[in-house]
Tab-separated table of C-alpha atoms in Angstrom:
chain	number	residue	atom	x	y	z
F	1	MET	CA	-7.750	-30.099	0.138
F	2	SER	CA	-11.322	-30.070	1.080
F	3	ALA	CA	-13.422	-27.739	-1.266
F	4	GLN	CA	-16.801	-27.168	-3.009
F	5	ASN	CA	-16.523	-26.525	-6.329
F	6	SER	CA	-17.374	-22.922	-6.919
F	7	PHE	CA	-13.242	-22.472	-5.952
F	8	ASN	CA	-10.601	-22.848	-8.851
F	9	ARG	CA	-9.294	-25.631	-8.277
F	10	HIS	CA	-5.966	-24.651	-10.117
F	11	HIS	CA	-5.753	-22.465	-7.715
F	12	LEU	CA	-6.373	-24.313	-4.530
F	13	ALA	CA	-3.547	-26.642	-5.296
F	14	ALA	CA	-0.859	-23.879	-5.754
F	15	ILE	CA	-1.957	-22.763	-2.308
F	16	ASP	CA	-1.602	-26.271	-0.856
F	17	ALA	CA	1.809	-26.588	-2.972
F	18	ALA	CA	3.122	-22.698	-0.847
F	19	ILE	CA	2.034	-24.339	2.351
F	20	ASP	CA	3.660	-27.381	2.004
F	21	ALA	CA	6.588	-25.956	0.678
F	22	ALA	CA	7.058	-23.669	3.761
F	23	VAL	CA	6.566	-26.659	5.989
F	24	ALA	CA	8.829	-28.588	4.234
F	25	ALA	CA	11.224	-26.255	4.433
F	26	ARG	CA	11.108	-26.161	8.088
F	27	SER	CA	9.481	-21.865	7.609
F	28	LEU	CA	6.608	-23.408	9.882
F	29	PRO	CA	5.696	-26.761	11.681
F	30	GLY	CA	2.484	-26.180	10.664
F	31	ALA	CA	-1.255	-24.080	9.537
F	32	VAL	CA	-4.633	-24.779	8.605
F	33	TYR	CA	-5.909	-22.746	6.012
F	34	ARG	CA	-9.678	-21.701	5.252
F	35	LEU	CA	-11.457	-19.885	2.536
F	36	GLU	CA	-15.183	-18.821	2.426
F	37	ARG	CA	-17.031	-17.428	-0.287
F	38	GLY	CA	-20.558	-17.506	0.530
F	39	ALA	CA	-21.797	-21.110	1.329
F	40	ALA	CA	-18.801	-22.376	-0.163
F	41	HIS	CA	-15.644	-23.132	1.900
F	42	ALA	CA	-12.296	-24.939	1.497
F	43	VAL	CA	-10.508	-25.827	4.630
F	44	ARG	CA	-6.768	-28.274	5.174
F	45	ALA	CA	-4.472	-28.631	7.879
F	46	TYR	CA	-0.125	-28.718	7.269
F	47	GLY	CA	2.059	-30.094	9.141
F	48	ARG	CA	2.790	-31.028	12.548
F	49	LEU	CA	2.581	-29.323	16.031
F	50	ASP	CA	6.460	-29.389	16.262
F	51	PHE	CA	9.034	-30.671	13.743
F	52	GLY	CA	9.740	-33.613	15.869
F	53	PRO	CA	9.445	-37.128	14.293
F	54	ASP	CA	6.285	-38.332	16.830
F	55	ALA	CA	4.630	-34.381	16.476
F	56	ALA	CA	0.896	-34.957	16.809
F	57	PRO	CA	-0.802	-33.839	13.102
F	58	VAL	CA	-2.058	-30.011	12.794
F	59	THR	CA	-5.828	-30.891	12.811
F	60	GLY	CA	-8.994	-28.814	12.334
F	61	ASP	CA	-9.325	-28.565	15.758
F	62	THR	CA	-5.876	-26.995	16.814
F	63	VAL	CA	-5.419	-23.954	18.922
F	64	PHE	CA	-3.354	-21.318	18.257
F	65	ASP	CA	-1.694	-18.397	20.016
F	66	VAL	CA	-3.401	-15.283	17.145
F	67	ALA	CA	-1.005	-12.884	18.693
F	68	SER	CA	-2.183	-9.530	17.362
F	69	LEU	CA	-5.930	-10.761	15.603
F	70	THR	CA	-6.885	-10.234	19.613
F	71	LYS	CA	-6.639	-6.232	18.815
F	72	VAL	CA	-9.232	-7.153	15.464
F	73	LEU	CA	-11.141	-10.131	17.663
F	74	VAL	CA	-11.407	-8.436	20.912
F	75	THR	CA	-10.322	-5.131	21.378
F	76	ALA	CA	-11.361	-3.251	18.653
F	77	PRO	CA	-15.249	-4.666	18.308
F	78	ALA	CA	-15.374	-4.364	22.234
F	79	ILE	CA	-14.663	-0.518	21.814
F	80	LEU	CA	-17.375	-0.641	19.460
F	81	LEU	CA	-19.757	-2.406	21.592
F	82	LEU	CA	-19.810	-0.102	24.559
F	83	HIS	CA	-20.111	3.133	21.495
F	84	GLU	CA	-22.806	1.932	20.374
F	85	ALA	CA	-23.979	1.798	24.176
F	86	GLY	CA	-23.325	5.240	24.622
F	87	GLN	CA	-20.272	4.451	27.379
F	88	ILE	CA	-17.658	5.736	24.748
F	89	ASP	CA	-16.940	8.573	23.260
F	90	LEU	CA	-14.434	7.609	19.938
F	91	ASP	CA	-13.132	11.608	19.482
F	92	ALA	CA	-13.030	11.936	23.503
F	93	PRO	CA	-9.834	12.323	24.705
F	94	LEU	CA	-8.036	8.844	26.549
F	95	LEU	CA	-7.645	11.066	29.745
F	96	ARG	CA	-11.530	10.880	30.182
F	97	TYR	CA	-10.900	7.484	30.906
F	98	LEU	CA	-7.291	7.557	31.555
F	99	PRO	CA	-6.498	10.318	33.736
F	100	GLU	CA	-3.723	8.762	34.848
F	101	CYS	CA	-2.282	9.088	31.262
F	102	ALA	CA	-1.769	12.907	31.581
F	103	GLY	CA	1.595	14.434	30.367
F	104	GLY	CA	3.729	13.760	27.971
F	105	GLY	CA	2.011	15.300	24.942
F	106	LYS	CA	-0.747	12.633	25.675
F	107	ASP	CA	-3.281	14.870	26.741
F	108	ALA	CA	-4.680	15.897	22.793
F	109	ILE	CA	-4.638	11.602	22.047
F	110	THR	CA	-8.407	10.852	21.384
F	111	VAL	CA	-9.827	6.811	21.166
F	112	ARG	CA	-10.106	7.222	17.664
F	113	GLN	CA	-6.633	7.670	17.095
F	114	LEU	CA	-5.504	4.896	19.352
F	115	LEU	CA	-7.698	2.057	17.306
F	116	THR	CA	-6.048	3.282	14.046
F	117	HIS	CA	-2.597	3.751	14.795
F	118	THR	CA	-2.160	7.466	15.018
F	119	SER	CA	-1.963	8.484	18.560
F	120	GLY	CA	1.924	9.062	18.474
F	121	LEU	CA	2.873	6.739	21.111
F	122	ARG	CA	5.892	4.575	20.565
F	123	ALA	CA	5.260	0.450	19.200
F	124	GLY	CA	5.694	-1.077	22.506
F	125	LEU	CA	6.405	-0.764	26.145
F	126	PRO	CA	10.245	-1.905	26.988
F	127	ALA	CA	11.592	-5.296	28.534
F	128	SER	CA	13.673	-3.076	31.501
F	129	PRO	CA	13.752	-2.816	33.661
F	130	ALA	CA	11.832	-5.755	34.229
F	131	TRP	CA	8.489	-5.350	35.411
F	132	GLN	CA	5.425	-7.552	35.780
F	133	GLY	CA	1.610	-6.917	36.240
F	134	ARG	CA	-1.114	-5.281	34.502
F	135	GLU	CA	-0.212	-2.228	37.117
F	136	ALA	CA	2.816	-2.254	36.200
F	137	ALA	CA	1.796	-2.269	32.449
F	138	LEU	CA	-0.351	0.694	33.040
F	139	LEU	CA	2.286	2.327	35.115
F	140	LEU	CA	5.142	2.238	31.877
F	141	ALA	CA	2.696	3.371	29.183
F	142	SER	CA	1.200	6.288	31.205
F	143	LEU	CA	4.689	7.834	31.063
F	144	GLU	CA	5.274	7.418	27.772
F	145	ARG	CA	5.725	10.211	25.725
F	146	VAL	CA	4.760	11.182	22.098
F	147	THR	CA	7.235	11.469	19.425
F	148	HIS	CA	4.976	12.983	16.981
F	149	LEU	CA	1.773	15.275	17.637
F	150	PRO	CA	-1.157	12.862	18.260
F	151	GLY	CA	-2.924	12.331	15.104
F	152	SER	CA	-0.055	13.189	12.614
F	153	VAL	CA	1.643	10.486	11.733
F	154	PHE	CA	0.882	6.475	11.054
F	155	ARG	CA	2.472	4.069	13.389
F	156	TYR	CA	1.463	0.471	14.485
F	157	SER	CA	1.661	-0.244	18.615
F	158	ASP	CA	0.831	-2.245	20.890
F	159	ILE	CA	0.541	0.786	23.317
F	160	ASN	CA	-2.075	1.938	21.831
F	161	TYR	CA	-3.951	-1.194	22.584
F	162	ILE	CA	-3.192	-1.929	25.634
F	163	LEU	CA	-4.767	1.017	26.147
F	164	LEU	CA	-7.836	0.100	24.551
F	165	GLY	CA	-7.582	-3.223	26.851
F	166	VAL	CA	-7.531	-0.903	29.953
F	167	VAL	CA	-10.339	1.436	29.051
F	168	ILE	CA	-12.816	-1.411	28.194
F	169	GLU	CA	-12.514	-3.181	31.924
F	170	ARG	CA	-12.994	0.446	33.534
F	171	VAL	CA	-15.574	1.834	31.361
F	172	ALA	CA	-17.563	-2.153	31.145
F	173	GLY	CA	-16.431	-2.694	34.821
F	174	VAL	CA	-15.689	-6.351	33.725
F	175	PRO	CA	-11.923	-8.215	33.423
F	176	LEU	CA	-11.354	-7.785	29.118
F	177	ASP	CA	-10.793	-11.552	28.801
F	178	ALA	CA	-14.897	-11.896	30.588
F	179	PHE	CA	-16.124	-9.044	28.411
F	180	ALA	CA	-14.924	-11.041	25.355
F	181	TRP	CA	-16.061	-14.054	26.065
F	182	GLN	CA	-19.743	-12.363	26.843
F	183	ARG	CA	-20.129	-10.051	24.272
F	184	ILE	CA	-18.258	-11.629	22.000
F	185	PHE	CA	-16.862	-15.023	21.668
F	186	ALA	CA	-20.039	-16.722	23.125
F	187	PRO	CA	-22.229	-15.137	21.029
F	188	LEU	CA	-20.693	-16.023	18.635
F	189	ARG	CA	-19.971	-19.505	19.789
F	190	MET	CA	-16.766	-19.171	19.028
F	191	TRP	CA	-16.034	-22.119	21.863
F	192	ASP	CA	-12.374	-22.826	21.125
F	193	THR	CA	-11.053	-18.791	20.957
F	194	GLY	CA	-9.961	-16.517	24.488
F	195	TYR	CA	-7.335	-16.263	26.489
F	196	ARG	CA	-5.093	-18.422	28.582
F	197	PRO	CA	-6.171	-21.382	27.036
F	198	LEU	CA	-5.273	-23.962	29.230
F	199	ALA	CA	-7.860	-22.977	31.704
F	200	ARG	CA	-10.755	-24.457	29.239
F	201	CYS	CA	-8.601	-27.029	27.252
F	202	ASP	CA	-5.937	-29.457	26.834
F	203	GLY	CA	-2.730	-28.442	26.048
F	204	ARG	CA	-1.546	-30.469	23.623
F	205	THR	CA	-3.819	-29.818	21.515
F	206	ILE	CA	-2.661	-26.250	21.461
F	207	ALA	CA	0.494	-25.495	18.623
F	208	PRO	CA	3.657	-24.776	20.100
F	209	THR	CA	5.201	-21.249	19.533
F	210	GLN	CA	8.978	-20.263	21.382
F	211	ARG	CA	11.364	-22.481	22.824
F	212	GLY	CA	13.373	-20.654	25.979
F	213	ALA	CA	11.611	-17.245	25.487
F	214	VAL	CA	10.378	-17.297	29.121
F	215	ASP	CA	12.783	-15.087	31.005
F	216	VAL	CA	13.098	-15.478	35.347
F	217	GLU	CA	10.603	-12.911	36.361
F	218	ALA	CA	8.210	-14.071	33.685
F	219	SER	CA	8.031	-17.292	35.027
F	220	MET	CA	7.262	-15.967	38.525
F	221	SER	CA	4.133	-14.661	37.561
F	222	SER	CA	1.237	-16.271	39.510
F	223	ALA	CA	-0.612	-16.698	35.908
F	224	GLN	CA	2.672	-18.338	34.615
F	225	ARG	CA	3.940	-20.739	37.771
F	226	ASP	CA	4.026	-23.552	35.774
F	227	LEU	CA	6.317	-21.877	33.636
F	228	ALA	CA	10.495	-22.716	34.060
F	229	PRO	CA	13.318	-20.780	32.002
F	230	GLY	CA	13.580	-22.238	28.726
F	231	ALA	CA	10.502	-23.758	28.302
F	232	VAL	CA	8.549	-24.637	25.658
F	233	LEU	CA	5.522	-22.248	25.312
F	234	GLN	CA	2.527	-24.340	24.979
F	235	GLY	CA	-0.774	-22.577	26.145
F	236	HIS	CA	0.996	-19.582	27.291
F	237	VAL	CA	1.185	-16.259	25.400
F	238	HIS	CA	3.923	-15.775	23.008
F	239	ASP	CA	4.074	-11.781	23.532
F	240	PRO	CA	6.697	-11.033	25.593
F	241	THR	CA	4.613	-8.056	27.199
F	242	VAL	CA	1.551	-9.775	27.440
F	243	ARG	CA	3.065	-12.389	29.249
F	244	ARG	CA	4.217	-10.160	31.754
F	245	MET	CA	0.600	-8.986	32.343
F	246	GLY	CA	-0.745	-12.227	32.939
F	247	GLY	CA	-1.923	-13.251	29.646
F	248	VAL	CA	-4.706	-10.739	28.924
F	249	ALA	CA	-4.359	-8.123	27.044
F	250	GLY	CA	-5.953	-5.456	24.165
F	251	SER	CA	-2.827	-6.474	22.045
F	252	ALA	CA	-2.201	-9.617	22.138
F	253	GLY	CA	-3.019	-13.260	24.003
F	254	VAL	CA	-6.147	-14.623	21.833
F	255	PHE	CA	-5.798	-18.422	20.875
F	256	SER	CA	-8.300	-19.570	18.671
F	257	THR	CA	-8.944	-22.155	15.557
F	258	ALA	CA	-9.392	-21.000	11.993
F	259	ARG	CA	-13.007	-22.421	12.269
F	260	ASP	CA	-14.057	-19.915	14.790
F	261	VAL	CA	-12.100	-16.689	13.115
F	262	ALA	CA	-13.906	-17.995	10.229
F	263	ARG	CA	-17.309	-17.055	12.044
F	264	PHE	CA	-15.761	-13.229	12.734
F	265	ALA	CA	-15.285	-13.411	9.015
F	266	ARG	CA	-18.858	-14.329	8.661
F	267	MET	CA	-20.232	-12.023	10.979
F	268	LEU	CA	-19.012	-8.745	10.255
F	269	LEU	CA	-19.379	-9.801	5.909
F	270	ALA	CA	-23.571	-10.328	7.280
F	271	GLY	CA	-23.242	-7.139	8.784
F	272	GLY	CA	-22.644	-7.945	12.425
F	273	GLU	CA	-25.262	-10.963	12.783
F	274	LEU	CA	-24.268	-14.522	12.524
F	275	ASP	CA	-27.224	-17.756	12.840
F	276	GLY	CA	-29.805	-14.758	13.888
F	277	VAL	CA	-27.937	-13.471	16.724
F	278	ARG	CA	-26.331	-9.287	16.540
F	279	VAL	CA	-23.013	-8.815	17.729
F	280	LEU	CA	-22.048	-5.666	16.276
F	281	HIS	CA	-24.116	-2.472	15.084
F	282	ALA	CA	-23.449	-2.485	11.358
F	283	ASP	CA	-22.490	1.201	11.378
F	284	SER	CA	-19.833	-0.450	14.120
F	285	VAL	CA	-18.820	-2.890	11.351
F	286	ARG	CA	-18.753	0.282	9.013
F	287	LEU	CA	-16.182	1.566	11.765
F	288	LEU	CA	-14.467	-1.260	12.086
F	289	SER	CA	-13.766	-1.930	8.190
F	290	THR	CA	-13.489	1.552	5.766
F	291	ALA	CA	-10.909	4.508	6.936
F	292	GLN	CA	-11.047	6.030	9.440
F	293	SER	CA	-7.724	7.585	9.985
F	294	PRO	CA	-7.463	10.596	10.044
F	295	PRO	CA	-7.072	13.270	7.260
F	296	GLY	CA	-3.546	13.421	5.641
F	297	ILE	CA	-2.372	10.018	6.936
F	298	ALA	CA	-1.579	7.817	3.888
F	299	ALA	CA	-1.793	4.683	5.868
F	300	LEU	CA	-5.720	3.376	5.637
F	301	ARG	CA	-6.675	1.769	8.790
F	302	GLY	CA	-10.326	1.091	9.664
F	303	MET	CA	-11.064	1.083	13.678
F	304	GLY	CA	-9.050	-1.734	13.615
F	305	MET	CA	-8.556	-3.318	10.368
F	306	ASP	CA	-5.717	-2.804	8.219
F	307	ILE	CA	-7.258	-1.400	4.589
F	308	ASP	CA	-3.895	-0.172	2.975
F	309	SER	CA	-1.278	0.362	5.740
F	310	PRO	CA	2.087	-1.090	4.372
F	311	PHE	CA	1.595	-4.577	6.686
F	312	ALA	CA	-1.840	-4.841	4.513
F	313	ARG	CA	0.061	-5.098	0.930
F	314	ARG	CA	1.509	-8.862	1.313
F	315	PRO	CA	-2.151	-10.571	3.118
F	316	ARG	CA	-3.991	-8.464	0.683
F	317	GLY	CA	-2.062	-10.014	-2.576
F	318	ARG	CA	-2.627	-8.552	-5.912
F	319	HIS	CA	-6.335	-8.912	-6.614
F	320	TYR	CA	-8.071	-8.352	-3.744
F	321	GLN	CA	-8.819	-4.425	-4.166
F	322	ILE	CA	-8.391	-1.704	-1.874
F	323	GLY	CA	-11.452	-1.811	0.442
F	324	SER	CA	-10.947	-5.692	1.449
F	325	TYR	CA	-9.499	-5.485	4.995
F	326	GLY	CA	-8.262	-7.816	7.697
F	327	HIS	CA	-4.939	-7.959	9.625
F	328	THR	CA	-1.707	-10.303	11.083
F	329	GLY	CA	-0.309	-11.460	13.903
F	330	TYR	CA	3.048	-11.989	14.637
F	331	THR	CA	3.143	-15.748	15.321
F	332	GLY	CA	1.721	-16.459	11.980
F	333	CYS	CA	-1.775	-15.532	11.616
F	334	ILE	CA	-4.069	-14.076	8.779
F	335	LEU	CA	-7.592	-12.295	8.642
F	336	TRP	CA	-8.238	-11.311	5.349
F	337	ILE	CA	-12.055	-10.527	4.432
F	338	ASP	CA	-13.097	-8.998	0.660
F	339	PRO	CA	-16.701	-7.287	1.572
F	340	GLN	CA	-17.003	-7.096	-2.530
F	341	SER	CA	-16.401	-10.474	-3.467
F	342	ARG	CA	-17.914	-11.452	-0.210
F	343	SER	CA	-14.857	-14.364	0.504
F	344	PHE	CA	-12.296	-14.593	2.768
F	345	TYR	CA	-9.803	-16.965	3.833
F	346	VAL	CA	-8.100	-17.531	7.309
F	347	PHE	CA	-4.340	-18.532	7.947
F	348	LEU	CA	-2.886	-19.718	11.215
F	349	SER	CA	0.447	-21.193	12.042
F	350	ASN	CA	2.853	-21.169	14.611
F	351	ARG	CA	6.232	-20.252	12.320
F	352	VAL	CA	7.752	-18.564	15.810
F	353	TYR	CA	8.314	-22.093	17.086
F	354	PRO	CA	10.892	-22.955	18.014
F	355	ASP	CA	13.269	-20.236	17.601
F	356	ASP	CA	11.623	-16.958	16.593
F	357	ARG	CA	13.819	-16.699	13.639
F	358	ASN	CA	11.783	-18.131	10.276
F	359	SER	CA	9.841	-15.120	8.616
F	360	ILE	CA	7.182	-16.437	5.999
F	361	LEU	CA	6.418	-13.190	4.811
F	362	PRO	CA	6.910	-14.535	0.747
F	363	LEU	CA	4.183	-16.985	1.701
F	364	TYR	CA	1.460	-14.311	2.756
F	365	ASP	CA	2.456	-12.808	-0.611
F	366	GLU	CA	1.270	-15.804	-2.272
F	367	LEU	CA	-1.816	-16.286	0.576
F	368	GLY	CA	-2.928	-12.913	-0.012
F	369	THR	CA	-2.745	-13.836	-4.464
F	370	LEU	CA	-3.881	-17.443	-4.807
F	371	SER	CA	-6.757	-16.625	-2.102
F	372	ALA	CA	-8.274	-14.294	-4.300
F	373	LEU	CA	-7.694	-15.850	-7.230
F	374	ALA	CA	-9.323	-19.179	-6.289
F	375	ALA	CA	-12.231	-17.032	-4.701
F	376	LEU	CA	-12.532	-15.011	-7.728
F	377	SER	CA	-11.822	-17.843	-10.932
F	378	ALA	CA	-14.284	-19.431	-12.560
F	379	GLN	CA	-14.252	-23.233	-11.577
F	380	GLN	CA	-11.644	-24.845	-13.775
C-alpha cells in the first residue's frame, strides 16, 4: 500500500493482509481501499475485476457500483440543498410533495422520518407481480401501508429513499441524475461518478457485479435493452428494484471510484466546501452527519449518515467513537468518517460477483478497527 508517513505501517500492512486474504478466499474478486487523514493518504487496489485468469487488475480508476452509498452521495445531500433554498421543509409531511401517497397510515410521515429511516414503511418494494418503470415504482410505494406509527421505530428502508428521490425531482423540476451531476458531482469534480455509467465511460473499467441476475422483465426495459437474461451486470445497477426503474433512484444506482468518494468525504470534513467550492452549508453537513433520529429511537442516524444503528458497528470498528459516521453499500462498499481525528476510509468492492453468495462482514469489522488504528496511532 502506498502511504505517507503519517500512518502506522503495521496497521496498514494488516489492512493489506486482510483484503488480500479475502481475495485469495474468493470472497471478492477485487477492491480499492483508501485511508486519509488531513493531507496524508494511503491507497491500494487489490485483485482483479473478476475471477477469470485473464481478468484485468483492479486499479485506482476502477468504477464500482456503490449501491446504497447513493443515499448519502446523492439523495440526502440533495434534499438538504433544497432545504437550504427554502424549497423543502424537513418536518413537513411527505404528502405536501407527493399527495398521491395519502392513505395507509402514510399521511403522518415527514421528510425527516424518511431521511432517518423512521417512517414505519417496509424495507423494499415487492418484485412480483412483475412491474417496470419509475411510475410503477411510485405507484407501488404510494400503495404501501405503514407497519408502525411513523417516528416510533427504526427500520432501514429503500422505499424511504425511493420516495425522497421522487420528491427531489418534483421540487427541483429536473431528473435526479441531472440534479446530482449539476449540484454535487460536477462542483466536487467527481468526474467518474454518476448514474448509468455506460453512457460516459468504457464498460471495461467497471467492476462486474452479478451473473444471471437479469430476469426477462428487467431485460426488456428500454434503458437496458442490451442486456439478456443471464448476462453479467457490468455497468448496469445491481439493485433489482432500481434496475426495473431504469437505473436511477434515490436508494441506489450510483457508480464511482474510491478517489471520487474521498473527495466527497473531504468536503464534509471541511464543513461543506472543497477546493474553494461550497457544495453544502455547514448546517446541512451537521444535519447529514449528527444524530437527528426522533426521540426514543435507539438507533442513531443523521439525515442520511449512519452513526450508531446495528449497521454501523462493523464499519465503525472498535476504535472510532460514536460521533463518527458513514454508510455501507450492499455490493461491498464502505465510507466511514471520523470528524474528531479528521480521518476517513473508503472501501469499494464487488463482493456480489459472481452469484451474490459471498459475505464479507467479518472483513468490515477488520477494516473499521484497523483503519482507526492506522490513522490514530503514532508512526512506528
